[in-house]
Each structure stands twice: as C-alpha cells, then as structure tokens.
Amino acid sequence: MMKYFKILLLVMLAFASCQNRSGSAKQKKIAIIVSTLNNPWFVFLAQTAAARAKTLGYDSKIFDSQNNTALETDHFENAIADGYNAILFNPTDANGSVVNVQKAKKAGVPVFCMDREVNSPDATSQIFSDSYSGCVALAKDFVQTLNKKGNYVELLGLVADNNTWARSKGFHSLVDYYPGLKMVAQQSADFDRNKGLEVMESILQAHPNIDAVFAGNDAMAMGAYQALVAAGKADHVKVFGFDGAEDAIQAIKDKKVSATAMQFPKVIAQAAADDADAYFKGKRDFPKKLPVAVELVTYDNVNDYIAYGKK
Amino acid sequence: MKKAIKYILAIILVLFIASNSIYFKKLSDVKASAAKQFDAAKYARNYLNTQLIPAADKAPQADDLLAILKSSPDTAFKTYSHGLDIGNIRFFMVQGQGTVTAVDENDIYILTKDKQALKIAIEYVFGNALRDAPGLININDFTNTMDLNNIAAEVDKIVRAEVLPPIKSKIKTGDKLTFAGAFELNQEHINLDKIEVIPAILKIDK
C-alpha cells in the first residue's frame, strides 16, 4: 500500500513540476535597451514598448545607454546574464552596436531593433521610421516655403546613426535640384537641444544672413529656434524639424516652426513587442527591415496631430 | 636526418598557413567591387520599362478610382493601394484622359471625362509613389534600405529628365491630355482635393 502511495506521490510531483515549468514559460522577460532617456521621444518609445510587453504578459526593464556604446554593451551583458528572453533595442551606433547584437544572437536571445537600424543581419527584425521618405516630403515643403531660393543651415544628428544620413540624404535628394537654395553651413548637434542652440549661435556669427534651418530632429530645431530668437532673426528664418515632438507641434501651431515630419514611436514600439511575442510563440520568418511611414506636419494640418502620433 | 625532415615540414606548414592567411588586393579593385554592389539607376531603368509602364497600362481609370474612393474608401484602399512602409501613407496607380483647365509651374490642372478635377505634377515628381504603387517590389529582396530609397530617386530622376520636358514646353489650357502614373493618399485623412498624380506617361492628344 505504501509502495502505491509513493508511486502516486511521485506521479503527482512530476505533474506539479510540469505545471510549474509551463508557468515559468509564461514569465518571459524582455529587456528594453534605448540609446538615451535624455530625449522625451525615446522615453515615450521605451515606455510604450514596456507597456505593450506588460499587456502581452511579460516582465520588462528599461535600460538607458546614455548614447554610450560601452554602457550599451554592459546592458547587453547584464540582460543576457540575467536571463532576459528578448531584447527590444534602440541602438546607439549603427556600426558600434553590431557587436552587441551578435553577442545576443550567440546567446540565443533575439533582438528587435526599434527606430534605429544596426548594420547587421543578426537582428531578428528592424522596425524603424522611413526617415528618408519623410525628409523628401519635408524637403518639398521646404522648397515651396522658400520659393526655391535662399541660404540655409543644416543641423545633423549623431554622425554614427543611420537615421542622421537617411534624413540628410532624403532632404538633399530633392533640395539639391534647386541651385537657388544654398547650404551655407552643415554641422552636427547630436540630436540634442542644447547643442542645437550652441551650434546655431556659432553658425549665426559666421553666417548672419540665412533664410532657413533644416534640423535632423525637433530637439535641435527647437534649440536652433532659441538661438534665432536671441539673435532677433526668428521672424524671418524658417525652421524645419523632424520627429513630431510635443514642443515642435505646439511651435507649429504658434507659427514658430514651419514643419516637422511626424514619426510614430507607438507603432514602432508596439510592433517590436508584438514581434517578440510572436517569436516566443514560435515565429521565425520576420521581415528583416520594416519601415514605418512618416507624415508631414505643417500649420495647415497640425490640428490632425498630437505629439508622437495622430489624434 | 629525421630532424631535418621535421624542420622542413614545419617550415612548409608555416609558409602554407602564412600564405593562406594574408592576401593583398588593390584598393581600387575593392572600391570598384563595393560600387558594383547595387546599381540603382540600372535597376530603376529596368523597373520602369518592364514593370512600371506595363502596370500603368493596366491601372484603373481615374474616374472609376475617384468614384470608389468617394463611395467606399476602405474598399478602394484594400483593392488598389500598395506601399512598402506600414502606416497611413498608401499609393495608387491611375490612368486617364482629361482637358487642361490651367497650368502653373508645379502642376497641370485637368478635368476628366466625368468632370473630376485632378492635378498632374510637373515639378515635384519626388517620393515613393511610382516605386510603391504597382506593388511589385518586395522589401525583403533588399538588405540595404538605402538601395530602395535610391530606386525611388532614380525613377523620379528619369521622369524629370524624360517624361516632363516635352510636355512642360508645350502644354496649354484647352489641350487634351492622356496620363498614367501614381499618387499618394493618407488613409486616415483622405483628402481627394489634394491628389497630385506623378506621371510615368504623359501625352498631349492630337
């Protein structure tokens, strides 16, 4: 009798352990590693990804790389060591971040890139704004607003980021058809508002007679606008940004900024989290690259939009 | 004697490994092979001739497409629009005839047979409309996103260089026009008054 009882106990234990294992499979963890939390756009991206992960039933943690690839590497190593099952990744550097993606792949942890690309096929999928096409649309508005002539300044983002060059190339693919538009200065301000202000102040010393500024993101555009206000040129010089950030949308309503290109971080973050969920459920054939359309926002249609997306 | 053979074999082995570990290439050859990776201009020319123009010939008539966009926009987007991006921006192929009501430096304004007003772009023929509208390019065939961007830019360049000049110099109010091309619409904010067709084919009817 005792023998049968022991066998029954063993069988029950085996079932209990199976149940426990399937329960732990549900408790997968997702690491969200973003380039910086010093920019509200990336805060929104990270928080949206975390919220989606939670809705899908996963634990998640946000890591801030502070635009530093060495810190990003530490986050990857910690995430892998801590048993995170997937990484939603906003890279700091298209080339410098490749090693981290490779490290995760080697450890069997899928990486889903958000908003920025890495120059590597090892990411499971890359979902990003179609910055090039967004800047083609922005450039058309730029040329029309300036009536095909004038001097302008271009503020570039981080030089190691693919988005910086996708935006610049998209812009120039159209603007360079018009010889009446002369770029008098092109300088990086690292996608940063304070640097945008400083760089613009210094450019205005050398080139006081400008008609427009094209900035690779709204933070730099707002910094440039501040410099133009300080120089007493804000009424004449047209400012163009990119992102669809809250202050830029308000500035368009107030006719301080001419236009921006609206990205949809919510779409990007949710799609990346959904991909991680699909991966956990067995999907493997993800499109390597998935661009998200960017929309032009001007004074004429600004009421259709709120920060980071449509109304 | 045995030692000598061992040394000879070791030297041969070291030389073999060394010769296979290091190789030299001319920098110009490396640059040339990198440049050869993707020829967007060649791709665009081939795409235009073998895919875009045949797709333009089969595109829905402007009057029919505009009618369905007004009456049943969801069906119109599902049936006729394409786009490589996810999101609200979609592209349609279209063809038709019309009478020119006005011309300015950016557009030709026409009235179709069914009296629908439409704009044909003759200045800003940029963007992804002609690349995406036929729905024939697969994004997964391209590992480099910039290759796709360059295809759109090269197709637009051909239109600016070859399709527009013969028309821009001659077109005037009252002319009859045959056109085929593509346009962009935002599916969340449909504004049919702002449709601007990027032409792949543009002819003044005699």
XYZ file of C-alpha atoms in Angstrom:
517
model
C 0.000 0.000 0.000
C 2.842 2.297 0.989
C 4.561 1.445 -2.312
C 1.494 2.559 -4.338
C 1.250 5.706 -2.260
C 4.893 6.546 -3.026
C 4.355 5.965 -6.756
C 1.255 8.185 -6.684
C 3.231 10.865 -4.871
C 5.996 10.711 -7.477
C 3.487 10.990 -10.338
C 1.836 13.996 -8.640
C 5.229 15.605 -8.133
C 6.063 15.071 -11.790
C 2.774 16.767 -12.828
C 3.392 19.611 -10.407
C 6.843 20.189 -11.843
C 5.443 20.162 -15.418
C 2.837 22.737 -14.440
C 5.498 24.848 -12.807
C 7.664 24.714 -15.942
C 4.823 25.784 -18.209
C 4.088 28.569 -15.734
C 7.701 29.780 -15.909
C 7.499 29.771 -19.724
C 4.806 32.443 -19.364
C 7.123 34.567 -17.221
C 9.458 35.541 -20.007
C 11.390 38.751 -19.562
C 12.044 41.442 -22.137
C 14.928 43.919 -21.867
C 14.309 47.323 -23.457
C 17.647 48.954 -24.208
C 17.392 52.511 -25.568
C 20.093 54.914 -26.763
C 19.098 57.705 -24.381
C 16.387 58.683 -21.955
C 17.520 62.296 -22.156
C 15.134 62.888 -25.062
C 11.365 62.644 -24.424
C 10.884 60.899 -27.769
C 12.951 57.906 -26.636
C 11.296 57.921 -23.208
C 7.945 57.568 -24.981
C 9.343 54.787 -27.217
C 10.700 52.835 -24.234
C 7.619 53.293 -22.067
C 5.292 52.278 -24.903
C 7.359 49.119 -25.502
C 7.265 48.323 -21.774
C 3.504 48.883 -21.619
C 2.934 46.609 -24.630
C 5.180 43.923 -23.124
C 3.156 44.093 -19.911
C -0.126 43.818 -21.845
C 1.251 40.728 -23.579
C 2.077 39.211 -20.177
C 5.835 39.742 -19.990
C 8.075 41.375 -17.409
C 10.298 44.090 -18.802
C 13.003 46.500 -17.729
C 14.232 49.673 -19.444
C 17.997 50.256 -19.773
C 19.397 53.711 -20.688
C 22.597 53.583 -22.792
C 23.134 57.366 -22.460
C 24.341 57.455 -26.092
C 27.367 55.418 -24.997
C 28.133 52.134 -26.770
C 30.287 50.917 -23.844
C 27.346 51.332 -21.481
C 25.111 49.681 -24.077
C 27.488 46.678 -24.103
C 27.203 46.457 -20.306
C 23.410 46.451 -20.597
C 23.516 43.631 -23.159
C 25.852 41.568 -20.979
C 23.659 42.124 -17.933
C 20.465 41.346 -19.852
C 21.927 38.104 -21.202
C 23.353 37.122 -17.791
C 20.053 37.934 -16.062
C 18.175 35.583 -18.376
C 16.158 38.089 -20.426
C 14.479 36.202 -23.257
C 14.367 39.017 -25.829
C 15.784 42.496 -26.311
C 13.859 45.424 -27.777
C 16.722 47.560 -28.898
C 17.150 51.198 -29.873
C 20.813 51.240 -30.947
C 23.281 53.985 -30.148
C 25.510 53.426 -33.161
C 24.655 51.627 -36.425
C 28.128 50.044 -36.543
C 29.238 50.242 -32.913
C 26.124 48.385 -31.738
C 26.625 45.425 -34.103
C 28.848 43.578 -31.630
C 26.073 43.697 -29.015
C 23.505 42.258 -31.402
C 25.951 39.479 -32.318
C 26.568 38.760 -28.641
C 22.836 38.389 -28.016
C 22.378 36.191 -31.054
C 25.209 33.930 -29.861
C 23.433 33.646 -26.506
C 20.180 32.743 -28.292
C 18.457 35.998 -27.353
C 16.508 37.585 -30.241
C 16.999 41.322 -30.827
C 14.245 43.513 -32.263
C 15.523 46.922 -33.298
C 13.299 49.942 -32.785
C 13.542 53.227 -34.688
C 17.257 52.947 -35.474
C 18.987 50.375 -37.643
C 22.130 48.379 -36.997
C 24.325 47.433 -39.932
C 23.975 43.735 -39.269
C 21.714 40.929 -40.471
C 21.865 39.387 -36.976
C 18.968 41.422 -35.581
C 15.779 39.364 -35.743
C 13.860 42.330 -37.158
C 14.366 46.074 -37.532
C 11.342 48.371 -37.350
C 12.137 51.996 -38.000
C 10.711 55.241 -39.334
C 11.111 55.792 -43.058
C 13.255 58.847 -42.365
C 14.446 59.220 -45.957
C 10.931 59.414 -47.420
C 9.766 61.644 -44.572
C 12.532 64.086 -45.421
C 11.649 64.005 -49.127
C 8.156 65.210 -48.154
C 9.652 67.764 -45.755
C 12.050 68.971 -48.466
C 9.178 69.589 -50.875
C 7.548 71.847 -48.282
C 10.941 73.477 -47.599
C 11.452 74.323 -51.295
C 7.903 75.622 -51.676
C 8.094 77.703 -48.475
C 11.382 79.301 -49.557
C 10.136 79.725 -53.121
C 13.173 77.823 -54.429
C 15.788 80.326 -53.245
C 17.665 81.329 -50.091
C 20.535 80.439 -47.763
C 20.054 77.649 -45.277
C 21.760 75.757 -42.475
C 21.531 72.017 -41.882
C 21.902 70.617 -38.358
C 22.806 66.938 -38.457
C 22.126 64.387 -35.710
C 24.629 61.849 -34.365
C 27.037 61.177 -37.223
C 27.226 57.448 -36.418
C 23.455 56.971 -36.648
C 21.927 55.768 -39.930
C 18.881 57.985 -39.339
C 21.077 61.087 -39.463
C 22.174 60.278 -43.002
C 18.834 58.866 -44.155
C 17.238 62.200 -43.201
C 20.002 64.283 -44.729
C 20.048 62.252 -47.955
C 16.262 62.324 -48.285
C 16.297 66.099 -47.820
C 19.102 66.688 -50.299
C 17.640 64.252 -52.864
C 15.067 66.959 -53.563
C 16.545 70.269 -52.367
C 19.734 69.821 -54.411
C 17.694 70.074 -57.622
C 17.286 73.782 -56.820
C 20.522 75.779 -57.254
C 18.876 78.872 -55.759
C 18.950 77.145 -52.373
C 22.440 77.387 -50.888
C 23.550 75.423 -47.823
C 25.922 77.832 -46.032
C 26.674 75.503 -43.101
C 26.169 71.842 -42.212
C 27.106 70.794 -38.703
C 26.252 68.057 -36.206
C 24.410 68.895 -32.976
C 23.987 65.242 -31.898
C 20.156 65.339 -31.874
C 20.482 67.449 -28.717
C 18.564 70.642 -27.951
C 21.355 72.402 -26.038
C 23.882 71.536 -28.711
C 21.421 72.738 -31.357
C 21.324 76.091 -29.558
C 25.126 76.313 -29.210
C 25.877 75.224 -32.784
C 23.273 77.611 -34.202
C 24.665 80.528 -32.174
C 28.116 79.844 -33.544
C 26.861 79.439 -37.146
C 24.963 82.721 -36.925
C 28.241 84.512 -36.100
C 29.710 83.370 -39.409
C 26.508 83.399 -41.485
C 24.095 86.035 -40.221
C 22.089 86.129 -43.455
C 20.183 82.886 -43.547
C 16.592 82.140 -44.527
C 16.017 78.655 -43.148
C 17.260 75.874 -40.878
C 16.728 72.188 -41.538
C 17.337 70.211 -38.351
C 17.516 66.401 -38.266
C 15.225 66.309 -35.241
C 12.838 68.549 -33.328
C 15.106 68.914 -30.303
C 17.811 70.539 -32.466
C 15.144 72.556 -34.309
C 13.880 73.973 -31.007
C 17.456 74.729 -29.900
C 18.094 76.495 -33.221
C 14.856 78.444 -32.809
C 16.032 79.666 -29.374
C 19.288 80.873 -30.933
C 17.341 82.658 -33.680
C 15.115 84.359 -31.078
C 18.217 85.523 -29.183
C 19.686 86.888 -32.439
C 16.422 88.637 -33.351
C 16.010 86.549 -36.507
C 13.202 84.199 -35.522
C 10.544 86.030 -37.531
C 12.442 85.790 -40.797
C 14.178 82.400 -40.609
C 12.016 79.318 -41.272
C 12.773 76.306 -39.065
C 12.098 72.702 -40.080
C 12.422 69.742 -37.714
C 11.764 66.013 -37.628
C 10.053 63.768 -35.022
C 6.679 65.241 -34.150
C 7.712 66.078 -30.583
C 5.296 67.894 -28.288
C 7.071 71.281 -28.246
C 7.541 71.228 -32.025
C 3.834 70.554 -32.626
C 2.980 73.480 -30.343
C 5.597 75.632 -32.101
C 3.985 74.852 -35.483
C 0.603 75.913 -34.070
C 2.261 79.134 -32.837
C 3.913 79.628 -36.270
C 7.377 79.476 -34.698
C 8.391 76.327 -36.566
C 7.361 75.783 -40.211
C 7.083 71.994 -40.361
C 8.135 68.674 -38.917
C 7.908 65.055 -40.009
C 5.732 63.012 -37.678
C 7.129 59.666 -36.609
C 5.002 57.071 -34.874
C 7.011 55.665 -31.937
C 3.893 53.956 -30.619
C 3.554 51.919 -33.822
C 7.282 51.072 -33.778
C 7.416 50.076 -30.096
C 4.222 48.025 -30.212
C 5.281 46.230 -33.409
C 8.647 45.337 -31.829
C 6.963 43.970 -28.670
C 4.457 42.064 -30.820
C 7.359 40.552 -32.773
C 8.995 39.396 -29.526
C 5.685 37.811 -28.505
C 5.398 36.089 -31.896
C 8.991 34.863 -31.539
C 8.212 33.301 -28.161
C 5.261 31.553 -29.792
C 7.477 30.043 -32.486
C 7.504 32.504 -35.366
C 10.894 32.867 -37.057
C 10.308 34.390 -40.527
C 10.331 38.114 -39.689
C 10.926 40.735 -42.365
C 14.464 41.874 -41.679
C 13.523 45.525 -42.168
C 10.145 47.158 -41.754
C 9.874 50.900 -42.363
C 7.030 52.888 -40.822
C 5.663 55.781 -42.893
C 6.397 59.313 -41.661
C 3.895 62.147 -42.239
C 4.477 65.833 -42.965
C 3.005 68.220 -40.382
C 2.570 71.888 -41.264
C 0.377 74.710 -39.993
C -2.330 73.553 -42.449
C -2.767 70.069 -40.952
C -1.265 70.403 -37.447
C -4.678 70.032 -35.833
C -4.856 66.459 -37.157
C -1.895 65.512 -34.968
C -0.799 65.290 -31.371
C 2.757 64.701 -30.190
C 4.163 61.351 -31.315
C 1.173 60.441 -33.457
C -2.246 61.172 -34.827
C -5.248 62.353 -32.886
C 68.143 13.228 -40.820
C 64.678 12.742 -39.277
C 65.056 16.091 -37.509
C 65.822 17.838 -40.800
C 62.677 16.407 -42.418
C 60.653 17.571 -39.408
C 62.080 21.109 -39.738
C 61.427 21.181 -43.486
C 57.845 20.010 -42.951
C 57.348 22.584 -40.197
C 58.688 25.380 -42.433
C 56.428 24.258 -45.308
C 53.469 24.203 -42.915
C 54.231 27.686 -41.580
C 54.675 29.058 -45.103
C 51.430 27.389 -46.217
C 49.478 28.871 -43.309
C 51.068 32.295 -43.741
C 50.414 32.411 -47.483
C 46.774 31.481 -46.925
C 46.268 33.879 -44.015
C 47.345 37.076 -45.735
C 46.393 38.279 -49.163
C 46.643 41.585 -50.919
C 44.105 43.364 -53.115
C 44.322 46.638 -54.948
C 42.339 49.367 -53.151
C 40.863 50.425 -56.499
C 39.580 46.849 -57.053
C 37.945 46.787 -53.591
C 36.313 50.174 -54.201
C 35.117 49.048 -57.628
C 33.573 45.850 -56.249
C 31.850 47.832 -53.471
C 30.450 50.241 -56.047
C 29.205 47.292 -58.090
C 27.011 46.054 -55.261
C 23.822 47.763 -56.368
C 23.217 49.927 -59.409
C 20.042 51.849 -58.547
C 19.990 53.708 -61.887
C 20.122 50.443 -63.852
C 17.521 48.846 -61.618
C 15.240 51.905 -61.969
C 15.512 51.886 -65.763
C 14.681 48.189 -65.928
C 11.871 48.605 -63.388
C 10.366 51.464 -65.361
C 10.450 49.594 -68.666
C 9.421 46.119 -67.539
C 7.186 46.741 -64.522
C 6.030 50.321 -64.075
C 4.889 51.087 -67.637
C 3.021 47.744 -68.019
C 1.399 48.402 -64.610
C 0.435 51.908 -65.746
C -1.291 50.413 -68.808
C -3.411 48.228 -66.525
C -4.100 50.920 -63.889
C -7.710 51.799 -63.023
C -9.276 54.742 -64.857
C -9.190 57.962 -62.825
C -12.969 58.439 -62.960
C -13.616 54.900 -61.687
C -10.967 55.111 -58.960
C -12.079 58.526 -57.710
C -15.698 57.338 -57.645
C -14.852 54.320 -55.477
C -12.566 56.421 -53.250
C -15.563 58.674 -52.588
C -18.184 55.975 -52.153
C -16.178 53.219 -50.476
C -12.707 54.366 -49.422
C -11.908 51.222 -47.406
C -12.550 49.028 -50.439
C -10.518 51.360 -52.643
C -7.527 51.211 -50.286
C -7.761 47.442 -49.884
C -8.174 46.760 -53.600
C -5.962 49.308 -55.300
C -3.357 50.727 -52.917
C 0.121 49.498 -52.110
C 3.083 50.635 -50.018
C 6.358 49.208 -48.741
C 6.006 51.021 -45.407
C 3.477 50.186 -42.731
C 1.347 53.138 -41.655
C -1.140 55.517 -43.209
C 0.597 56.511 -46.437
C -0.575 54.409 -49.391
C -0.060 54.680 -53.151
C -2.395 54.133 -56.113
C -1.750 53.571 -59.810
C -4.101 55.537 -62.061
C -4.598 56.405 -65.730
C -6.978 58.579 -67.696
C -7.672 61.418 -70.061
C -8.676 64.994 -69.418
C -8.874 68.548 -70.649
C -6.344 71.043 -69.301
C -8.036 73.820 -67.335
C -4.891 75.558 -66.060
C -1.121 75.209 -65.922
C 1.325 76.662 -63.411
C 4.995 75.998 -62.691
C 4.199 72.999 -60.467
C 1.089 71.334 -61.886
C -1.223 70.781 -64.823
C -4.876 71.029 -63.738
C -7.282 68.845 -65.693
C -10.936 67.928 -65.807
C -11.605 64.280 -66.596
C -14.419 62.905 -68.773
C -16.651 62.685 -65.689
C -15.716 66.277 -64.750
C -13.433 65.257 -61.890
C -10.709 67.832 -61.145
C -7.197 66.378 -60.914
C -3.633 67.705 -60.680
C -0.693 66.240 -62.617
C 2.692 67.148 -61.106
C 5.240 68.658 -63.468
C 7.739 69.951 -60.906
C 7.751 67.975 -57.652
C 7.755 64.421 -59.003
C 9.544 63.072 -55.937
C 8.748 60.397 -53.397
C 7.842 56.730 -53.412
C 4.607 56.814 -55.438
C 5.990 55.365 -58.670
C 8.146 52.846 -56.795
C 5.438 51.570 -54.472
C 2.082 51.976 -56.248
C 2.302 48.932 -58.554
C 3.122 46.727 -55.518
C 5.745 44.806 -57.469
C 8.859 45.457 -55.364
C 9.427 43.156 -52.387
C 11.167 44.833 -49.473
C 12.695 41.530 -48.391
C 14.706 41.413 -51.620
C 16.749 44.341 -50.287
C 19.039 44.150 -47.269
C 20.094 47.780 -47.581
C 17.288 50.312 -47.078
C 19.210 52.984 -48.962
C 19.035 50.838 -52.133
C 15.238 51.149 -52.017
C 15.486 54.906 -51.440
C 17.852 55.215 -54.382
C 15.454 53.298 -56.658
C 12.703 55.841 -55.894
C 15.112 58.737 -56.504
C 16.323 57.255 -59.807
C 12.789 56.584 -61.108
C 11.871 60.184 -60.254
C 15.022 61.384 -61.994
C 14.004 59.579 -65.211
C 10.548 61.189 -65.053
C 12.068 64.655 -64.596
C 14.529 64.112 -67.430
C 12.365 62.289 -69.969
C 8.632 62.477 -69.250
C 8.222 66.138 -68.257
C 10.331 68.240 -70.667
C 8.389 67.501 -73.897
C 5.135 68.415 -72.123
C 6.216 71.399 -69.984
C 7.298 73.396 -73.008
C 4.076 72.853 -74.984
C 1.129 72.293 -72.647
C -1.591 74.959 -72.547
C -5.141 75.399 -71.346
C -7.634 73.525 -73.514
C -5.241 70.724 -74.534
C -6.418 67.132 -74.253
C -4.078 65.017 -72.127
C -3.538 61.283 -71.649
C -1.734 60.300 -68.480
C -0.783 57.331 -66.322
C 1.085 57.376 -63.052
C 0.693 57.142 -59.309
C -0.474 59.221 -56.362
C -0.241 59.188 -52.587
C -3.110 59.260 -50.094
C -3.185 59.227 -46.309
C -5.748 56.575 -45.425
C -6.584 58.126 -42.090
C -7.103 61.630 -43.503
C -8.377 61.169 -47.040
C -8.237 64.438 -48.940
C -9.175 63.806 -52.578
C -8.796 67.511 -53.446
C -5.059 67.283 -52.800
C -4.381 64.311 -55.099
C -1.352 65.038 -57.261
C -0.519 62.396 -59.869
C 3.180 61.729 -60.509
C 3.198 60.839 -64.200
C 5.022 57.881 -65.732
C 3.280 58.502 -69.065
C 2.136 61.950 -70.235
C 0.951 62.760 -73.774
C -0.822 65.675 -75.392
C -3.559 64.188 -77.589
C -3.705 65.454 -81.157
